[in-house]
């Protein structure tokens, strides 16, 4: 690629963790604040999050959901209403004990998730089957007191959306859970160019208080898995704790069936770790804040900047474009926008103008393409799609090349020690085997995939009869 | 208007406060939560807020601003860095003292505003004049521990945007302050149909830590004023406390000049109190979640629902439209959408279909208009504009009819006791007079308007020489 005019970052293969931190800093994605574990999301990363929001919000609304806003605080007594829920979240919540100059009579937790608030509200506003379903979503930040943190991946506060819906029947609620998981996998695959595995979490990995958790799992470049989104079927657990009842067509009181689902700003971490390389970030074209960066060559020469501006105005009609006409050297600009991962660089200089052409350079592959100035309206959108497809294929290959079968613990250990990625292995369903696998290999169960295969008859751990295929991996 | 098929609300002129509460509840705008002073913003109100956001966000980006996200928490020591700032906010902040199961070594406040976080970040990322200006904005919620609260108007937690910018020169910063105040007045007048007064706050009413606060002030139907948005010129106060310096073209270290500005969900309260009437809410067309509600007449008759659906699909291309084909009685539907303040009701029945016409009913005036089905593409958008203009004029008249001059305290007291609205009076500039006026009449200074008049030579309070005209009023 281009000559390095800016400071190098750590090589990805040398030190993945440091490489990640370098990109976060050099691409100006996040900054640390003076509050331990809380991050500042800088404009460039926030703009990506806005593009993710805009895609999801549209999909949510098309599927009948409405946005609401619930309070930031939850009284201790409300959080405690669902037994498993409080057990799951209590160790990691932040507590407000004073308001103004007074001590509160009941301490308030800063929401780690808003199930309890939605339940309380739903119990109040729903009376009849005519009031159902309720399909609400909220965009907000939540707080979980984490011991070790990393920007985007694990922070004390993060941004997310949380959907909370209630339904008349189990079937409807289960369909909703699946529908939203599919919206998330569409987001990952069709927008972020990140292929995902879809499946169900084991009981020990499911949401605190729910009946079943469905997940999409992605694979990072270092071979670790990342849970990219979850959709929970909550059954009637919360309904019973919070008294969420309605009268059915016969006038009989019934409990509602419930779901919740969410994705977070950790998706920005996934983008870095799936697509990034030694030159920096590689942003998926469909959420790129800048899709095309115009770098004029020999811009002091007559006509170059005029042409660059003309091209910018033309391209702005169909893509997010910027022109860098600063007095920095062209090579320096190349490095800068490679670091920022802008999908397409458009170079235009005196010779190009003479030949009625521009040079397009792909960030993902480095490929240079010379195209006529006449067809940019078609060539640039086509190229953005091609880049998306290329990035997706590359990430898909990463999964394929790093997924291995294990039929006994020797094989399992060997894979986790010598290779990276997912391990496919049969499991008997016993949580003790799951625990032992984690202890011995460091891998946790990622999901029971919807697409099942039968790779052996027995549990990889205990050797007893097993009919569930599970994906395992080390996870962020 | 229509026969009342739903429960009546309190009359606006009888008990304004109860009328307000009734609308908030019956139009399903907000609900109380189990946390004192925190509200749930329900889908209908949240959709209005989203439309406000969408207008403002576009204007912010067109004027070069970028969105970011700062942490929810501020360490006590950081909040204390600017002396006036901490004095202004300390009495009303919520404190987090425990995280997970441990007591924190330094308590954290939940942000009441994020100046201190922006300052800390700016001090870190700005080195040279080339890094300026920085024009950041944040959409989030903030917390201020209020003693008495009312939905939208004053709540412990509310939603807002906060702009924070830094500049090389005083002139640039002052221009920014004015620019954003104008964006706010455009929002109020051109989108929300709420006329506003523009001016400067007196020193005792300005932002804690700033140099000058500019404001837009609106008048509610009960004659009380409401501060609808503020834009602060912060000078170099925070710059000096936080070390926000840059090297200028000569390499000399200089402090930046700073602004901040914000509007909040209290605008939703203003919409209720400026436009609402005894039939409920009246939503300004440009932010109405539903602009046109189609109510079929005799919908069981052949062809009526087909036609209604056909009209809905046509109108959806240029306006936010809904069809209510539920089996409720038409009169009940009329009342319901009047309560919700939908700007236009479209009635279509067998006779209308025969005559190729529809009936359009204006929510603001009750006026019925019969129009041909052929011209809806023009007639409906025109009518929505007309409704906007009508609502604006009505609100403008309210201000004009309720603004009175006072040249001495007798007149001032008399107005505040017998009339409502704004009092225009000259002021010497002494904070003591301002305080006395508040004590004696209950009115606070609302603003020193940009459009000055000279209505007398002397201060309305002390009788000394005065050259400043001030608007006064009782305020929310």
Coordinates of C-alpha atoms in Angstrom, one line a residue, chain B:
Chain B
X1 CA -66.9 20.1 17.9
X2 CA -67.7 16.4 18.1
X3 CA -70.0 14.8 20.7
X4 CA -67.9 13.7 23.6
X5 CA -67.7 9.9 23.6
X6 CA -64.7 9.7 25.8
X7 CA -64.3 11.0 29.3
X8 CA -63.9 14.8 29.5
X9 CA -60.8 16.5 30.7
X10 CA -60.7 19.4 33.2
X11 CA -61.5 22.7 31.5
X12 CA -58.3 24.7 30.7
X13 CA -59.7 28.0 32.1
X14 CA -61.0 26.3 35.3
X15 CA -57.8 24.6 36.5
X16 CA -54.9 24.9 34.1
X17 CA -52.6 22.6 36.1
X18 CA -55.1 19.8 36.3
X19 CA -56.0 20.3 32.6
X20 CA -52.2 19.9 31.8
X21 CA -52.0 16.7 33.9
X22 CA -55.2 15.4 32.2
X23 CA -53.8 15.9 28.7
X24 CA -50.5 14.2 29.6
X25 CA -52.4 11.2 30.8
X26 CA -55.3 11.0 28.3
X27 CA -53.2 11.7 25.2
X28 CA -50.8 9.0 26.5
X29 CA -47.8 11.3 26.5
X30 CA -46.1 10.4 29.8
X31 CA -46.5 8.2 32.8
X32 CA -45.1 8.3 36.3
X33 CA -42.5 5.7 37.3
X34 CA -41.7 4.3 40.7
X35 CA -38.8 6.7 40.9
X36 CA -39.9 10.0 42.3
X37 CA -39.7 12.8 39.7
X38 CA -38.7 10.5 36.8
X39 CA -41.1 10.1 33.9
X40 CA -41.7 7.5 31.2
X41 CA -42.0 9.2 27.8
X42 CA -44.6 7.2 26.0
X43 CA -44.5 6.4 22.3
X44 CA -46.7 9.2 21.1
X45 CA -44.7 11.9 22.9
X46 CA -41.4 10.2 22.1
X47 CA -42.3 10.3 18.4
X48 CA -42.7 14.1 18.6
X49 CA -39.3 14.3 20.3
X50 CA -37.9 12.2 17.5
X51 CA -39.3 14.7 14.9
X52 CA -37.8 17.6 16.9
X53 CA -34.4 15.7 17.0
X54 CA -34.5 15.0 13.4
X55 CA -35.0 18.7 12.5
X56 CA -32.3 19.9 14.9
X57 CA -29.8 17.2 14.1
X58 CA -30.0 18.2 10.4
X59 CA -29.5 21.8 11.2
X60 CA -26.6 21.0 13.5
X61 CA -24.9 18.9 10.9
X62 CA -25.5 21.6 8.2
X63 CA -23.7 24.1 10.4
X64 CA -20.7 21.8 10.8
X65 CA -21.4 20.1 14.1
X66 CA -20.6 16.4 14.9
X67 CA -22.3 14.2 17.5
X68 CA -20.3 12.5 20.2
X69 CA -21.0 10.6 23.4
X70 CA -19.5 11.5 26.8
X71 CA -19.8 9.4 30.0
X72 CA -22.8 9.5 32.2
X73 CA -20.7 10.0 35.3
X74 CA -18.5 12.9 36.4
X75 CA -16.0 12.5 39.3
X76 CA -16.5 15.0 42.1
X77 CA -13.1 16.5 41.6
X78 CA -13.7 17.2 37.9
X79 CA -17.1 18.9 38.6
X80 CA -15.3 21.1 41.1
X81 CA -12.8 22.5 38.7
X82 CA -14.9 25.5 37.7
X83 CA -15.9 27.3 40.9
X84 CA -19.2 29.0 39.8
X85 CA -20.2 25.8 37.9
X86 CA -20.0 23.6 41.0
X87 CA -21.8 26.1 43.1
X88 CA -24.6 26.3 40.6
X89 CA -25.0 22.5 40.2
X90 CA -23.9 20.8 43.4
X91 CA -27.2 21.2 45.3
X92 CA -29.1 19.3 42.6
X93 CA -27.0 16.4 41.6
X94 CA -27.4 12.7 42.2
X95 CA -24.4 10.8 43.6
X96 CA -23.2 7.3 42.8
X97 CA -21.3 6.0 45.8
X98 CA -21.2 2.3 45.2
X99 CA -20.3 0.2 42.1
X100 CA -20.9 -3.5 42.1
X101 CA -20.4 -4.4 45.8
X102 CA -17.8 -1.9 46.6
X103 CA -17.8 1.6 47.9
X104 CA -16.1 4.0 45.5
X105 CA -13.0 5.9 46.5
X106 CA -14.3 9.0 44.8
X107 CA -18.0 9.6 44.4
X108 CA -19.4 10.2 40.9
X109 CA -22.2 12.5 40.0
X110 CA -24.7 11.6 37.4
X111 CA -24.2 14.4 34.8
X112 CA -26.4 17.4 35.3
X113 CA -24.7 18.9 32.1
X114 CA -21.4 17.8 30.5
X115 CA -19.3 21.0 30.3
X116 CA -16.6 19.5 32.5
X117 CA -16.3 16.3 30.5
X118 CA -16.1 18.2 27.2
X119 CA -13.5 20.6 28.7
X120 CA -11.3 17.7 29.9
X121 CA -11.6 16.0 26.5
X122 CA -11.0 19.2 24.5
X123 CA -7.9 20.1 26.6
X124 CA -6.5 16.7 25.6
X125 CA -7.2 16.6 21.9
X126 CA -6.6 20.2 20.9
X127 CA -3.0 21.4 20.3
X128 CA -2.9 23.8 17.5
X129 CA -5.1 26.5 15.9
X130 CA -5.4 23.9 13.1
X131 CA -7.5 21.8 15.4
X132 CA -10.1 24.6 15.9
X133 CA -13.0 25.1 15.9
X134 CA -14.3 21.9 17.6
X135 CA -18.1 21.8 17.1
X136 CA -19.6 18.9 19.1
X137 CA -23.1 18.0 20.2
X138 CA -24.5 15.3 22.4
X139 CA -28.0 13.7 22.6
X140 CA -28.5 12.2 26.0
X141 CA -30.4 12.5 29.3
X142 CA -29.3 14.5 32.3
X143 CA -30.3 14.4 35.9
X144 CA -31.1 17.3 38.3
X145 CA -32.5 16.5 41.7
X146 CA -35.7 18.5 41.7
X147 CA -37.9 19.0 44.7
X148 CA -41.2 19.5 42.9
X149 CA -41.6 18.0 39.5
X150 CA -44.1 18.0 36.6
X151 CA -44.0 15.8 33.5
X152 CA -41.9 17.4 30.7
X153 CA -41.6 20.8 32.5
X154 CA -39.4 19.8 35.5
X155 CA -38.3 16.3 36.0
X156 CA -35.4 14.7 37.8
X157 CA -34.2 13.2 34.5
X158 CA -34.9 14.7 31.2
X159 CA -33.7 14.3 27.6
X160 CA -31.8 17.1 25.8
X161 CA -29.1 17.9 23.4
X162 CA -26.1 19.8 24.6
X163 CA -23.8 21.6 22.1
X164 CA -20.2 22.4 23.2
X165 CA -17.9 24.3 21.0
X166 CA -14.5 25.9 21.2
X167 CA -13.1 28.6 19.0
X168 CA -9.9 30.6 18.3
X169 CA -11.6 34.0 18.7
X170 CA -14.2 35.7 20.9
X171 CA -15.9 36.9 17.7
X172 CA -16.3 33.3 16.4
X173 CA -17.6 32.0 19.7
X174 CA -20.1 34.9 19.9
X175 CA -21.3 34.2 16.4
X176 CA -21.8 30.6 17.2
X177 CA -23.8 31.5 20.3
X178 CA -26.1 33.6 18.1
X179 CA -26.3 31.1 15.3
X180 CA -27.5 28.3 17.6
X181 CA -30.0 30.6 19.3
X182 CA -31.4 31.2 15.8
X183 CA -31.6 27.5 15.1
X184 CA -33.7 27.2 18.3
X185 CA -36.0 30.1 17.4
X186 CA -36.4 28.6 13.9
X187 CA -37.4 25.3 15.6
X188 CA -39.9 26.9 17.8
X189 CA -41.5 29.3 15.2
X190 CA -41.2 27.3 11.9
X191 CA -41.7 23.8 13.3
X192 CA -43.5 24.0 16.6
X193 CA -45.6 27.1 15.7
X194 CA -44.5 28.7 19.0
X195 CA -43.5 32.4 18.7
X196 CA -40.6 33.3 20.9
X197 CA -38.9 36.4 22.3
X198 CA -35.1 36.5 21.8
X199 CA -32.8 38.2 24.2
X200 CA -30.1 38.0 26.9
X201 CA -30.5 36.8 30.5
X202 CA -29.6 39.1 33.3
X203 CA -26.5 38.1 35.3
X204 CA -28.5 36.5 38.1
X205 CA -30.3 34.2 35.6
X206 CA -27.3 33.2 33.5
X207 CA -25.6 29.8 33.3
X208 CA -23.3 28.9 36.2
X209 CA -19.8 29.5 35.0
X210 CA -20.7 31.3 31.8
X211 CA -20.2 34.9 30.7
X212 CA -23.6 35.5 28.9
X213 CA -26.7 33.5 28.4
X214 CA -29.1 34.1 25.5
X215 CA -32.6 32.7 25.6
X216 CA -35.8 32.2 23.7
X217 CA -38.9 32.8 25.9
X218 CA -42.4 31.6 25.1
X219 CA -45.7 32.4 26.6
X220 CA -48.0 29.7 27.8
X221 CA -51.8 29.9 27.6
X222 CA -52.1 30.6 31.3
X223 CA -49.9 33.6 30.9
X224 CA -46.7 32.1 32.4
X225 CA -43.4 32.3 30.6
X226 CA -41.3 29.3 29.7
X227 CA -37.7 29.3 28.8
X228 CA -37.6 27.2 25.6
X229 CA -33.9 27.1 24.8
X230 CA -30.6 28.7 25.9
X231 CA -27.3 29.4 24.2
X232 CA -24.3 30.3 26.4
X233 CA -21.2 32.3 25.6
X234 CA -18.7 30.9 28.1
X235 CA -15.7 33.1 27.3
X236 CA -12.5 31.7 28.6
X237 CA -13.7 30.8 32.1
X238 CA -13.7 27.0 31.6
X239 CA -10.7 27.3 29.3
X240 CA -8.6 28.7 32.1
X241 CA -9.9 26.2 34.7
X242 CA -9.3 23.2 32.5
X243 CA -6.2 24.4 30.6
X244 CA -7.9 24.4 27.1
X245 CA -5.0 25.9 25.2
X246 CA -3.7 25.9 21.7
X247 CA -0.7 27.3 19.9
X248 CA -1.6 30.0 17.5
X249 CA 0.0 30.8 14.1
X250 CA 2.9 32.4 15.9
X251 CA 3.4 29.4 18.2
X252 CA 2.1 31.2 21.2
X253 CA -0.2 29.4 23.7
X254 CA -3.7 30.9 23.8
X255 CA -6.9 29.9 25.6
X256 CA -9.9 28.9 23.5
X257 CA -13.3 30.7 23.6
X258 CA -16.2 28.5 24.3
X259 CA -20.0 28.1 23.9
X260 CA -22.7 25.7 25.0
X261 CA -26.3 25.4 24.1
X262 CA -29.3 23.1 24.7
X263 CA -33.0 22.4 24.4
X264 CA -34.8 19.7 26.2
X265 CA -38.0 17.6 26.3
X266 CA -39.7 20.5 28.1
X267 CA -40.5 21.7 24.6
X268 CA -43.2 19.0 24.7
X269 CA -44.7 20.7 27.7
X270 CA -44.6 24.0 25.8
X271 CA -46.5 22.4 22.9
X272 CA -49.2 21.2 25.3
X273 CA -49.5 24.6 27.1
X274 CA -49.4 26.9 24.0
X275 CA -51.6 25.0 21.7
X276 CA -53.9 22.6 23.7
X277 CA -57.6 23.3 24.4
X278 CA -60.5 21.7 26.2
X279 CA -60.7 18.8 23.7
X280 CA -57.0 17.9 24.3
X281 CA -53.7 18.2 22.7
X282 CA -53.2 20.2 19.4
X283 CA -50.0 18.9 17.8
X284 CA -48.1 21.3 15.4
X285 CA -48.4 19.6 12.0
X286 CA -44.6 19.6 11.2
X287 CA -43.8 17.3 14.2
X288 CA -47.1 15.4 14.4
X289 CA -46.5 11.6 14.5
X290 CA -49.8 11.3 12.6
X291 CA -50.7 14.3 10.4
X292 CA -53.8 12.9 8.9
X293 CA -56.2 10.4 10.6
X294 CA -58.7 8.7 8.2
X295 CA -62.0 7.9 9.9
X296 CA -64.3 5.9 7.6
X297 CA -68.0 6.8 8.0
X298 CA -70.5 3.8 7.8
X299 CA -67.5 1.6 7.3
X300 CA -69.6 -1.6 7.1
X301 CA -71.1 -0.3 3.8
X302 CA -69.6 -1.7 0.6
X303 CA -66.6 0.1 -0.8
X304 CA -66.0 2.4 2.2
X305 CA -63.0 0.6 3.7
X306 CA -61.5 -0.1 0.2
X307 CA -61.7 3.6 -0.6
X308 CA -60.3 4.5 2.8
X309 CA -57.3 2.2 2.3
X310 CA -56.8 3.5 -1.2
X311 CA -56.7 7.0 0.2
X312 CA -54.3 6.0 2.9
X313 CA -51.8 4.6 0.4
X314 CA -52.0 7.7 -1.7
X315 CA -51.6 10.1 1.3
X316 CA -48.7 8.0 2.8
X317 CA -46.6 9.3 -0.1
X318 CA -46.6 12.9 1.1
X319 CA -47.9 12.9 4.7
X320 CA -47.8 10.8 7.9
X321 CA -51.2 9.1 7.8
X322 CA -53.2 6.5 9.7
X323 CA -56.5 4.8 9.0
X324 CA -58.6 3.8 12.0
X325 CA -60.7 0.9 10.8
X326 CA -61.4 -0.5 14.3
X327 CA -65.0 -1.3 15.2
X328 CA -65.3 1.7 17.5
X329 CA -68.1 4.3 16.8
X330 CA -67.0 7.2 14.5
X331 CA -67.9 9.7 17.2
X332 CA -65.6 7.9 19.7
X333 CA -62.8 8.0 17.1
X334 CA -63.4 11.7 16.6
X335 CA -62.9 12.4 20.3
X336 CA -59.9 10.2 20.6
X337 CA -57.9 11.9 17.8
X338 CA -59.0 15.3 19.0
X339 CA -57.5 14.3 22.4
X340 CA -54.3 13.2 20.6
X341 CA -54.3 16.5 18.6
X342 CA -54.0 15.0 15.1
X343 CA -53.9 18.1 12.8
X344 CA -56.3 16.8 10.1
X345 CA -59.2 14.3 10.3
X346 CA -60.3 12.9 7.0
X347 CA -63.8 11.6 6.9
X348 CA -65.0 9.4 4.0
X349 CA -68.4 7.7 3.7
X350 CA -70.7 6.4 1.0
X351 CA -72.1 9.8 0.1
X352 CA -68.6 11.3 -0.2
X353 CA -67.5 8.4 -2.4
X354 CA -70.6 9.1 -4.6
X355 CA -69.6 12.7 -4.9
X356 CA -65.9 12.0 -5.3
X357 CA -65.1 14.1 -2.2
X358 CA -63.7 13.8 1.3
X359 CA -64.3 15.9 4.4
X360 CA -61.2 17.4 6.0
X361 CA -61.6 18.7 9.6
X362 CA -59.0 21.0 11.1
X363 CA -58.0 20.1 14.7
X364 CA -56.9 23.7 15.5
X365 CA -60.1 25.5 14.5
X366 CA -62.7 22.7 14.0
X367 CA -63.3 24.0 10.5
X368 CA -64.7 21.5 8.1
X369 CA -63.6 21.6 4.4
X370 CA -65.1 19.5 1.6
X371 CA -62.5 18.9 -1.1
X372 CA -62.4 16.8 -4.3
X373 CA -60.6 13.4 -4.0
X374 CA -58.6 14.4 -7.1
X375 CA -56.5 17.2 -5.4
X376 CA -55.4 15.7 -2.1
X377 CA -51.7 15.8 -3.2
X378 CA -52.0 19.6 -3.1
X379 CA -54.8 20.2 -0.7
X380 CA -53.5 18.3 2.3
X381 CA -50.0 19.7 2.3
X382 CA -51.5 23.2 1.8
X383 CA -53.9 22.6 4.7
X384 CA -51.1 21.4 7.0
X385 CA -49.2 24.6 6.2
X386 CA -52.3 26.7 6.9
X387 CA -52.8 25.0 10.2
X388 CA -49.2 25.7 11.2
X389 CA -49.7 29.3 10.2
X390 CA -53.0 29.5 12.1
X391 CA -51.5 28.0 15.2
X392 CA -48.6 30.4 15.1
X393 CA -50.8 33.4 14.6
X394 CA -53.0 32.4 17.5
X395 CA -50.0 32.0 19.8
X396 CA -48.6 35.3 18.5
X397 CA -51.8 37.1 19.4
X398 CA -51.7 35.5 22.9
X399 CA -48.3 37.2 23.5
X400 CA -49.5 40.5 22.0
X401 CA -52.7 40.6 24.0
X402 CA -50.8 39.8 27.2
X403 CA -47.8 42.0 27.1
X404 CA -48.1 45.2 29.0
X405 CA -45.8 48.2 29.9
X406 CA -45.1 49.2 33.4
X407 CA -43.3 52.4 34.4
X408 CA -43.6 52.1 38.1
X409 CA -44.1 49.4 40.7
X410 CA -47.8 50.2 41.2
X411 CA -48.5 49.4 37.5
X412 CA -46.2 46.4 37.7
X413 CA -48.0 44.9 40.7
X414 CA -51.4 45.7 39.2
X415 CA -50.6 43.9 36.0
X416 CA -49.3 40.8 37.8
X417 CA -52.3 40.7 40.0
X418 CA -55.0 41.3 37.4
X419 CA -53.6 40.2 34.1
X420 CA -51.3 37.6 32.9
X421 CA -48.3 37.5 30.6
X422 CA -45.2 39.6 30.0
X423 CA -44.5 42.9 31.6
X424 CA -42.2 45.3 29.7
X425 CA -40.3 47.6 32.1
X426 CA -37.1 49.6 32.2
X427 CA -34.3 48.3 34.6
X428 CA -31.2 50.0 36.0
X429 CA -29.1 46.9 35.9
X430 CA -28.9 46.4 39.7
X431 CA -29.5 42.8 40.8
X432 CA -31.1 44.2 44.0
X433 CA -34.0 45.8 42.0
X434 CA -34.4 42.5 40.1
X435 CA -34.7 40.7 43.4
X436 CA -37.1 43.2 44.8
X437 CA -39.3 43.0 41.8
X438 CA -39.5 39.2 42.2
X439 CA -40.3 39.5 45.8
X440 CA -43.0 42.1 45.3
X441 CA -44.7 40.9 42.1
X442 CA -43.6 37.2 41.7
X443 CA -42.2 38.0 38.3
X444 CA -38.6 37.2 37.3
X445 CA -36.6 38.8 34.5
X446 CA -37.2 36.7 31.4
X447 CA -34.8 38.5 29.1
X448 CA -33.3 41.7 27.9
X449 CA -34.7 41.5 24.4
X450 CA -32.4 42.1 21.4
X451 CA -35.1 44.4 20.0
X452 CA -34.8 47.2 22.6
X453 CA -37.5 49.9 23.1
X454 CA -37.3 53.0 25.4
X455 CA -40.5 53.2 27.3
X456 CA -39.3 55.4 30.2
X457 CA -36.1 57.0 31.5
X458 CA -36.1 55.3 34.9
X459 CA -35.9 51.9 36.5
X460 CA -39.3 50.6 37.3
X461 CA -38.1 49.6 40.7
X462 CA -35.7 52.2 42.1
X463 CA -36.5 55.2 39.9
X464 CA -32.8 55.7 39.0
X465 CA -31.7 56.2 35.4
X466 CA -32.3 53.1 33.3
X467 CA -31.6 52.3 29.7
X468 CA -32.4 48.6 29.5
X469 CA -35.8 47.3 28.6
X470 CA -36.5 44.0 30.2
X471 CA -39.3 41.5 29.8
X472 CA -40.6 40.1 33.1
X473 CA -43.0 37.3 33.9
X474 CA -44.0 34.4 36.1
X475 CA -42.2 31.4 34.8
X476 CA -42.3 27.6 34.7

